[in-house]
Coordinates of C-alpha atoms in Angstrom, one line a residue:
Chain A
X20 CA 2.8 -8.4 29.7
X21 CA 3.0 -4.8 28.3
X22 CA 4.8 -2.1 30.2
X23 CA 2.7 0.0 32.6
X24 CA 4.8 2.4 34.5
X25 CA 3.7 2.8 38.1
X26 CA 4.3 6.5 38.3
X27 CA 1.6 7.4 35.7
X28 CA -2.2 7.5 35.8
X29 CA -4.4 5.9 33.1
X30 CA -7.8 6.2 31.4
X31 CA -9.6 3.0 30.5
X32 CA -9.5 4.2 26.9
X33 CA -5.7 3.7 27.0
X34 CA -4.3 7.2 27.5
X35 CA -1.6 7.8 30.2
X36 CA -1.1 11.0 32.2
X37 CA 2.1 12.2 33.8
X38 CA 2.3 15.0 36.3
X39 CA 5.0 17.6 35.3
X40 CA 4.3 20.0 38.3
X41 CA 2.4 23.3 38.4
X42 CA -0.8 21.6 37.3
X43 CA 0.7 20.6 33.9
X44 CA 0.2 17.0 32.7
X45 CA 1.7 15.2 29.7
X46 CA -0.6 12.8 27.8
X47 CA 0.0 9.9 25.5
X48 CA -1.3 6.5 24.7
X49 CA -0.1 3.3 26.4
X50 CA 2.2 0.6 25.2
X51 CA -0.8 -1.7 25.1
X52 CA -2.7 0.7 22.9
X53 CA 0.1 1.0 20.4
X54 CA 0.5 -2.7 20.3
X55 CA -3.2 -3.1 19.5
X56 CA -3.0 -0.5 16.7
X57 CA 0.3 -1.5 15.1
X58 CA 2.6 0.8 13.1
X59 CA 1.4 4.4 13.4
X60 CA 1.2 6.3 10.2
X61 CA -0.4 9.6 11.1
X62 CA -1.1 11.4 14.4
X63 CA -3.6 14.3 14.4
X64 CA -3.1 16.4 17.5
X65 CA -5.2 19.2 19.0
X66 CA -4.1 22.8 18.6
X67 CA -2.1 24.6 21.3
X68 CA -4.6 26.8 23.2
X69 CA -7.6 24.5 22.7
X70 CA -9.9 24.1 25.7
X71 CA -10.6 20.4 26.1
X72 CA -12.9 18.5 28.4
X73 CA -12.3 15.0 29.9
X74 CA -13.8 12.5 27.5
X75 CA -13.6 14.6 24.4
X76 CA -12.0 13.0 21.3
X77 CA -9.2 15.4 20.8
X78 CA -6.6 13.5 18.7
X79 CA -6.5 10.7 16.2
X80 CA -3.9 7.9 16.2
X81 CA -4.0 6.4 12.7
X82 CA -2.1 3.1 12.2
X83 CA -1.8 0.7 9.3
X84 CA -4.7 -1.1 10.9
X85 CA -7.2 1.5 12.0
X86 CA -7.9 5.1 12.9
X87 CA -8.4 5.4 16.6
X88 CA -9.7 8.4 18.6
X89 CA -7.6 9.6 21.5
X90 CA -9.7 11.0 24.4
X91 CA -8.8 13.8 26.8
X92 CA -8.3 12.1 30.2
X93 CA -8.6 15.5 32.0
X94 CA -10.1 18.9 31.4
X95 CA -8.0 22.0 30.7
X96 CA -6.0 24.0 28.1
X97 CA -3.6 22.4 25.6
X98 CA -0.2 24.0 26.4
X99 CA 2.0 22.0 23.9
X100 CA 1.8 19.3 21.3
X101 CA 4.5 16.9 20.2
X102 CA 5.4 18.3 16.8
X103 CA 7.9 15.5 16.2
X104 CA 5.0 13.1 15.6
X105 CA 4.2 15.0 12.3
X106 CA 7.3 13.4 10.7
X107 CA 7.9 10.5 13.0
X108 CA 4.6 9.0 14.1
X109 CA 6.5 5.8 14.8
X110 CA 7.7 7.3 18.0
X111 CA 4.3 6.4 19.5
X112 CA 5.3 2.7 18.8
X113 CA 8.9 2.9 19.8
X114 CA 8.6 5.0 22.9
X115 CA 5.0 5.5 23.9
X116 CA 5.8 6.8 27.4
X117 CA 8.7 9.0 26.3
X118 CA 9.3 10.6 22.9
X119 CA 5.9 9.4 21.7
X120 CA 4.0 11.7 24.0
X121 CA 1.1 13.6 22.4
X122 CA 0.2 16.8 24.2
X123 CA 0.4 18.7 27.5
X124 CA -2.5 20.0 29.3
X125 CA -2.8 22.7 32.1
X126 CA -5.4 21.0 34.3
X127 CA -8.5 22.9 35.3
X128 CA -9.3 20.7 38.2
X129 CA -6.5 18.5 39.5
X130 CA -9.0 16.4 41.5
X131 CA -9.8 14.7 38.1
X132 CA -6.4 13.0 38.3
X133 CA -7.4 11.0 41.4
X134 CA -10.3 9.6 39.4
X135 CA -8.0 8.1 36.8
X136 CA -6.7 4.5 37.1
X137 CA -3.4 3.6 38.7
X138 CA -1.1 1.2 37.0
X139 CA -2.5 -1.8 38.8
X140 CA -6.1 -1.0 38.0
X141 CA -5.3 -0.2 34.3
X142 CA -3.4 -3.5 34.2
X143 CA -6.4 -5.4 35.4
X144 CA -8.7 -3.5 32.9
X145 CA -6.6 -4.6 29.9
X146 CA -6.5 -8.2 31.2
X147 CA -10.2 -8.2 31.3
X148 CA -10.3 -7.0 27.6
X149 CA -8.2 -9.9 26.6
X150 CA -10.5 -12.5 28.2
Chain B
X10 CA -7.7 -15.3 18.9
X11 CA -5.6 -18.3 18.3
X12 CA -8.0 -21.2 18.2
X13 CA -6.8 -24.7 19.1
X14 CA -7.8 -26.0 15.7
X15 CA -5.6 -23.5 13.7
X16 CA -3.1 -25.2 11.5
X17 CA 0.6 -24.5 11.8
X18 CA 3.1 -24.5 9.0
X19 CA 6.4 -26.2 9.2
X20 CA 7.9 -22.8 10.1
X21 CA 5.7 -22.1 13.1
X22 CA 8.6 -22.4 15.6
X23 CA 10.9 -20.2 13.4
X24 CA 8.2 -17.5 13.5
X25 CA 8.1 -17.7 17.3
X26 CA 11.9 -17.6 17.5
X27 CA 11.9 -14.3 15.5
X28 CA 9.3 -12.8 17.9
X29 CA 6.3 -13.0 15.5
X30 CA 2.9 -11.8 16.5
X31 CA 0.7 -14.7 15.3
X32 CA -2.8 -14.4 14.1
X33 CA -5.5 -16.7 12.7
X34 CA -5.6 -16.4 8.9
X35 CA -8.4 -18.5 7.5
X36 CA -7.6 -21.4 9.9
X37 CA -3.9 -21.0 9.7
X38 CA -1.7 -19.6 12.6
X39 CA 0.4 -17.1 10.6
X40 CA 2.8 -14.3 11.5
X41 CA 1.2 -10.8 11.2
X42 CA 4.5 -9.1 11.8
X43 CA 7.8 -9.6 13.7
X44 CA 7.8 -6.2 15.4
X45 CA 7.1 -3.6 12.7
X46 CA 5.2 -4.3 9.5
X47 CA 6.4 -1.0 8.0
X48 CA 10.1 -1.9 8.6
X49 CA 9.4 -5.3 7.0
X50 CA 7.8 -3.6 4.0
X51 CA 10.9 -1.3 3.6
X52 CA 13.2 -4.3 3.9
X53 CA 11.5 -5.9 0.9
X54 CA 11.5 -2.7 -1.2
X55 CA 15.2 -1.9 -0.4
X56 CA 16.9 -5.2 0.4
X57 CA 15.4 -8.6 0.9
X58 CA 12.5 -10.0 2.9
X59 CA 10.9 -13.5 3.2
X60 CA 7.4 -14.7 3.8
X61 CA 6.1 -18.1 4.9
X62 CA 3.5 -18.9 2.2
X63 CA 3.3 -22.6 3.1
X64 CA -0.4 -22.2 3.7
X65 CA -1.0 -21.8 0.0
X66 CA -2.3 -24.9 -1.8
X67 CA -0.1 -26.6 -4.4
X68 CA -1.9 -28.8 -6.8
X69 CA -0.4 -30.9 -9.6
X70 CA -2.5 -31.6 -12.7
X71 CA -1.2 -34.5 -14.8
X72 CA -2.5 -36.9 -17.4
X73 CA -3.1 -37.2 -21.1
X74 CA -5.7 -34.4 -21.1
X75 CA -4.1 -32.1 -18.6
X76 CA -3.8 -29.3 -21.2
X77 CA -7.4 -29.7 -22.5
X78 CA -8.7 -29.7 -18.9
X79 CA -6.9 -26.4 -18.1
X80 CA -8.0 -24.8 -21.3
X81 CA -11.6 -25.6 -20.2
X82 CA -11.0 -24.6 -16.6
X83 CA -9.1 -21.3 -16.9
X84 CA -10.0 -17.9 -18.5
X85 CA -6.3 -17.5 -19.5
X86 CA -5.0 -20.0 -22.0
X87 CA -2.3 -22.5 -21.1
X88 CA -1.7 -22.9 -24.8
X89 CA 0.4 -19.7 -24.5
X90 CA 2.8 -21.7 -22.4
X91 CA 5.4 -23.3 -24.7
X92 CA 8.6 -23.2 -22.6
X93 CA 9.2 -25.7 -19.9
X94 CA 8.7 -24.1 -16.5
X95 CA 6.8 -21.0 -17.9
X96 CA 4.1 -19.7 -15.6
X97 CA 0.7 -18.0 -16.2
X98 CA -1.6 -16.0 -13.9
X99 CA -5.3 -16.8 -14.4
X100 CA -8.7 -16.6 -12.9
X101 CA -10.7 -19.7 -12.5
X102 CA -14.4 -18.8 -13.2
X103 CA -17.8 -20.2 -12.4
X104 CA -20.6 -20.5 -14.9
X105 CA -21.8 -17.0 -13.9
X106 CA -18.4 -15.5 -14.8
X107 CA -17.5 -14.9 -11.1
X108 CA -14.0 -15.6 -9.9
X109 CA -13.8 -19.0 -8.0
X110 CA -10.1 -18.2 -7.4
X111 CA -7.0 -16.7 -8.9
X112 CA -4.0 -18.8 -9.4
X113 CA -0.6 -19.4 -11.0
X114 CA -0.1 -22.4 -13.3
X115 CA 3.3 -23.7 -14.2
X116 CA 3.8 -25.7 -17.4
X117 CA 6.2 -28.6 -17.6
X118 CA 4.7 -30.3 -20.6
X119 CA 1.2 -30.8 -22.1
X120 CA 0.5 -33.6 -19.6
X121 CA 2.1 -32.0 -16.5
X122 CA 1.2 -28.8 -14.8
X123 CA 1.5 -27.3 -11.3
X124 CA -0.9 -24.8 -9.9
X125 CA -0.7 -22.6 -6.7
X126 CA -4.1 -21.6 -5.4
X127 CA -5.2 -19.6 -2.4
X128 CA -5.3 -21.1 1.1
X129 CA -8.6 -19.5 2.2
X130 CA -10.4 -21.2 -0.7
X131 CA -8.6 -24.6 -0.5
X132 CA -11.6 -26.8 0.0
X133 CA -13.9 -24.9 -2.4
X134 CA -11.1 -25.0 -5.0
X135 CA -10.4 -28.7 -4.7
X136 CA -14.1 -29.4 -5.1
X137 CA -14.3 -27.2 -8.1
X138 CA -11.2 -28.7 -9.7
X139 CA -12.6 -32.2 -9.2
X140 CA -16.1 -31.4 -10.5
X141 CA -14.7 -29.7 -13.6
X142 CA -12.4 -32.7 -14.2
X143 CA -15.3 -34.9 -15.1
X144 CA -14.8 -36.4 -18.6
X145 CA -11.1 -35.4 -18.7
X146 CA -8.3 -37.9 -18.4
X147 CA -6.5 -36.0 -15.6
X148 CA -5.2 -36.6 -12.1
X149 CA -5.4 -33.8 -9.6
X150 CA -3.0 -34.2 -6.7
X151 CA -2.5 -31.9 -3.7
X152 CA 1.1 -31.5 -2.6
X153 CA 1.0 -30.8 1.2
X154 CA 4.4 -32.3 1.6
X155 CA 5.9 -29.0 0.4
X156 CA 6.3 -25.8 2.4
X157 CA 6.8 -22.5 0.5
X158 CA 9.0 -19.5 1.2
X159 CA 8.8 -16.3 -0.8
X160 CA 12.1 -14.4 -0.9
X161 CA 11.6 -10.9 -2.3
X162 CA 13.5 -7.7 -2.8
X163 CA 16.3 -6.1 -4.9
X164 CA 18.9 -8.3 -3.1
X165 CA 16.7 -11.4 -2.7
X166 CA 18.2 -13.4 -5.6
X167 CA 21.8 -12.6 -4.5
X168 CA 21.1 -13.7 -0.9
X169 CA 19.2 -16.8 -2.0
X170 CA 22.2 -17.7 -4.3
X171 CA 24.4 -18.0 -1.2
X172 CA 22.0 -20.6 0.2
X173 CA 21.4 -22.6 -3.0
X174 CA 23.7 -25.5 -4.1
X175 CA 25.8 -25.2 -7.2
X176 CA 23.3 -27.2 -9.1
X177 CA 20.5 -25.0 -8.0
X178 CA 22.4 -21.9 -8.9
X179 CA 23.0 -23.3 -12.4
X180 CA 19.3 -24.1 -12.7
X181 CA 18.2 -20.5 -12.0
X182 CA 21.0 -18.8 -13.9
X183 CA 19.4 -16.3 -16.3
X184 CA 15.8 -17.5 -15.5
X185 CA 13.4 -14.8 -16.6
X186 CA 10.4 -13.6 -14.5
X187 CA 7.5 -16.0 -14.2
X188 CA 9.3 -19.3 -14.7
X189 CA 9.8 -22.2 -12.3
X190 CA 12.4 -25.0 -12.2
X191 CA 12.9 -28.1 -10.1
X192 CA 16.4 -28.1 -8.8
X193 CA 17.4 -31.0 -6.5
X194 CA 14.9 -30.9 -3.6
X195 CA 13.7 -27.3 -4.3
X196 CA 11.2 -26.0 -6.8
X197 CA 12.4 -22.4 -7.5
X198 CA 10.1 -19.9 -9.3
X199 CA 10.7 -16.3 -10.3
X200 CA 7.2 -15.3 -9.1
X201 CA 6.0 -13.2 -6.2
X202 CA 3.3 -11.0 -4.7
X203 CA 5.3 -7.8 -3.9
X204 CA 6.3 -6.1 -7.2
X205 CA 10.0 -6.9 -6.5
X206 CA 12.3 -9.5 -8.0
X207 CA 12.9 -12.7 -6.1
X208 CA 11.8 -16.3 -5.8
X209 CA 9.0 -18.4 -4.5
X210 CA 10.6 -21.6 -3.3
X211 CA 8.8 -24.9 -2.6
X212 CA 10.7 -27.0 -0.2
X213 CA 10.0 -30.4 1.4
X214 CA 8.3 -29.7 4.8
X215 CA 11.0 -31.3 6.8
X216 CA 13.7 -29.1 5.2
X217 CA 11.8 -25.8 5.5
X218 CA 13.1 -24.7 8.9
X219 CA 16.7 -25.2 7.8
X220 CA 16.2 -23.2 4.6
X221 CA 14.4 -20.4 6.5
X222 CA 17.4 -20.3 9.0
X223 CA 19.9 -20.2 6.2
X224 CA 18.1 -17.2 4.6
X225 CA 17.9 -15.6 8.0
X226 CA 21.7 -16.0 8.4
X227 CA 22.1 -14.1 5.1
X228 CA 20.2 -11.2 6.5
X229 CA 16.9 -11.8 4.9
X230 CA 14.2 -10.0 6.9
X231 CA 11.2 -12.3 8.1
X232 CA 8.1 -10.5 7.0
X233 CA 4.5 -11.1 7.9
X234 CA 1.0 -10.8 6.5
X235 CA 0.8 -7.1 7.3
X236 CA 3.8 -6.2 5.0
X237 CA 2.6 -8.8 2.4
X238 CA -0.7 -6.9 2.1
X239 CA 0.8 -3.4 1.8
X240 CA 3.4 -4.7 -0.7
X241 CA 0.9 -6.4 -2.9
X242 CA -1.4 -3.4 -2.8
X243 CA 1.3 -1.0 -3.8
X244 CA 2.1 -3.4 -6.7
X245 CA -1.5 -3.4 -7.7
X246 CA -2.1 -7.1 -7.2
X247 CA -5.5 -8.3 -6.2
X248 CA -6.3 -10.1 -3.0
X249 CA -8.9 -12.9 -3.4
X250 CA -11.9 -12.4 -1.2
X251 CA -11.3 -8.7 -1.0
X252 CA -10.8 -7.3 -4.5
X253 CA -12.8 -10.1 -6.2
X254 CA -14.7 -13.2 -5.3
X255 CA -17.3 -15.5 -6.8
X256 CA -19.8 -12.7 -7.4
X257 CA -17.3 -10.5 -9.2
X258 CA -16.4 -10.7 -12.9
X259 CA -12.7 -10.5 -13.8
X260 CA -13.7 -7.6 -16.0
X261 CA -14.6 -5.7 -12.9
X262 CA -11.4 -6.7 -11.1
X263 CA -8.7 -5.4 -13.4
X264 CA -8.2 -9.0 -14.6
X265 CA -9.3 -8.4 -18.2
X266 CA -5.7 -8.9 -19.3
X267 CA -5.9 -12.5 -18.0
X268 CA -8.8 -13.4 -20.2
X269 CA -7.7 -15.0 -23.5
X270 CA -10.5 -14.4 -26.0
X271 CA -8.8 -16.0 -29.0
X272 CA -9.4 -18.6 -30.3
X273 CA -13.1 -17.9 -30.0
X274 CA -14.0 -21.6 -30.1
X275 CA -12.2 -22.2 -26.7
X276 CA -15.3 -22.5 -24.5
X277 CA -13.7 -22.0 -21.1
X278 CA -16.0 -21.9 -18.0
X279 CA -17.8 -18.6 -17.8
X280 CA -17.0 -17.4 -21.3
X281 CA -20.5 -16.7 -22.5
X282 CA -21.3 -14.5 -19.5
X283 CA -18.0 -12.6 -19.9
X284 CA -18.7 -11.9 -23.6
X285 CA -22.1 -10.4 -22.7
X286 CA -20.5 -8.4 -19.9
X287 CA -17.8 -7.1 -22.2
X288 CA -20.4 -6.0 -24.8
X289 CA -22.5 -4.3 -22.1
X290 CA -19.7 -2.7 -20.2
X291 CA -18.9 -3.3 -16.5
X292 CA -17.6 -1.4 -13.5
X293 CA -13.8 -1.1 -13.3
X294 CA -11.3 -1.7 -10.6
X295 CA -9.2 1.5 -10.4
X296 CA -6.4 2.9 -8.2
X297 CA -7.0 5.8 -5.9
X298 CA -4.4 8.1 -4.5
X299 CA -4.9 10.5 -1.6
X300 CA -1.9 12.7 -0.6
X301 CA -3.6 14.4 2.3
X302 CA -3.4 12.9 5.8
X303 CA -5.5 9.9 6.5
X304 CA -5.8 6.3 5.2
X305 CA -8.2 5.0 2.5
X306 CA -9.6 1.7 3.8
X307 CA -11.6 -1.2 2.4
X308 CA -15.4 -0.6 2.6
X309 CA -15.3 3.1 2.2
X310 CA -17.9 4.5 -0.2
X311 CA -16.8 6.2 -3.4
X312 CA -18.8 8.7 -5.5
X313 CA -18.0 9.5 -9.1
X314 CA -18.4 13.0 -10.6
X315 CA -21.4 11.6 -12.4
X316 CA -22.9 10.8 -9.0
X317 CA -22.7 7.0 -9.2
X318 CA -21.5 4.9 -6.3
X319 CA -18.5 2.6 -5.9
X320 CA -16.5 1.1 -3.1
X321 CA -12.9 0.7 -1.9
X322 CA -12.0 -3.0 -2.0
X323 CA -8.5 -2.6 -0.6
X324 CA -6.8 0.5 1.0
X325 CA -3.8 1.2 3.0
X326 CA -1.1 3.7 3.9
X327 CA 1.7 3.1 1.3
X328 CA 5.0 3.0 3.3
X329 CA 6.9 3.5 0.0
X330 CA 5.0 6.6 -1.1
X331 CA 4.2 8.0 2.3
X332 CA 0.4 8.5 1.6
X333 CA -2.7 6.5 1.2
X334 CA -3.5 4.3 -1.9
X335 CA -6.4 2.1 -2.6
X336 CA -8.2 0.0 -5.2
X337 CA -11.8 0.8 -5.8
X338 CA -14.6 -0.7 -7.9
X339 CA -16.4 2.1 -9.6
X340 CA -18.8 2.7 -12.5
X341 CA -17.2 4.2 -15.7
X342 CA -16.3 7.9 -15.2
X343 CA -14.8 10.6 -17.4
X344 CA -13.2 12.3 -14.4
X345 CA -9.7 11.9 -13.1
X346 CA -11.0 12.3 -9.5
X347 CA -13.7 10.8 -7.3
X348 CA -14.9 11.5 -3.8
X349 CA -14.4 9.1 -0.9
X350 CA -16.5 9.3 2.3
X351 CA -14.0 9.4 5.2
X352 CA -15.2 10.0 8.7
X353 CA -18.5 11.5 7.4
X354 CA -16.7 13.9 5.0
X355 CA -16.4 13.6 1.2
X356 CA -12.8 13.9 0.2
X357 CA -11.6 14.3 -3.4
X358 CA -9.0 11.7 -4.4
X359 CA -7.1 11.0 -7.7
X360 CA -8.0 8.1 -9.9
X361 CA -5.1 6.2 -11.4
X362 CA -4.3 2.8 -12.9
X363 CA -4.3 0.3 -10.1
X364 CA -0.5 0.0 -9.8
X365 CA 1.5 2.3 -7.5
X366 CA 5.0 0.9 -7.0
X367 CA 7.3 -1.4 -9.0
X368 CA 10.9 -2.4 -8.2
X369 CA 11.1 0.0 -5.3
X370 CA 9.9 3.0 -7.3
X371 CA 6.7 5.0 -7.6
X372 CA 4.9 4.4 -10.9
X373 CA 2.5 7.2 -10.3

């Protein structure tokens, strides 16, 4: 039911990854994830320059309901973070794939991208969750 | 999530029409939110919102000994109620001084009262009311033929007035807080669970969807359980089952003000235990404020400066204040701060009276 754009890649822990070219990838959480969490009240992001490894908990999305870790879907260096989320965490709810992005990573090994789920596989994984 | 046995209120279809996310709430299929619980919260603080509270249990207590029965049953004293329609908040205690439920009782005359008790405790409450009625000439009657809509916010009364008939508007004209009046087919009360002005309206089940629609047409924002919880918490109002229950004394739940000790010969249920507790001292329910990032949540451990432990009973991000607030039950402390264990770190937070927002404004 929720929107899963076909041009993105996904982690089963509900992050999405968008290629921006030159080995740079934008990362956020999926519409399904924000629906589960409800209204976002704080987003804690990594620092620019941080070296992160796939699977690390690197950010926290805190909603009215719960604090939820956000995991790095790929390994690399954090190039930018979405500073708008400091004052407007609700962007994660209103536009999870656009203005609600969280951080950008320069990938160390672009082969990791191929290991992520495509839209169809992610869609199946969240359907299983609901069963 | 939604079990096939969950009960639906008369407004179930209205919730779906407004895009509600429905959840199971103690056996009732209720709206959690209609998109954004924070926007609903702000609507109630700044304009007008409405809640379906039809799941709550309405009970009429009538008969020659109705007053004597309630003076036995409740820790607060219905003797205080002299005006027709005047309401009172009270705990209903067990013999151990624990809170069986909290409720509102409306007084019509000494033989005629109406109570509103919680939905989650309906069966337990009805059994308790019946068992305590033994020896009293009273009749206890549930009123499931009424739905209930709470309309709350600074513009709630004005918007409701456009929906009320002339006679209903005359009936509520100048009505002070904590009163209720039967006006044609509606019972309209100046009560609520948000810290804002407004009404709680009992309406015959078959007329509830129409009333809801008329309020919707006046621009009243449908609001779900999510906003209801953040609003009541900001207002410092207890939630039964969370801030107190059968094992908790009203003295430990910021309900001391609801206990009427005088006259001393009124032997309400639980009185002896409360007197002993009052003499010995009890834990207190306090407010906590944390201005740093993060959210205080129910269940988190609290440590006083004296090194004693307490617990957060309710916590949330306060949409009105923009930071976390909580209620916590803690041992007596001389300090204005305590520490809360958050994500394995002890964080210092401020201790305040358990009331944070009233009439749209911070009271911190």
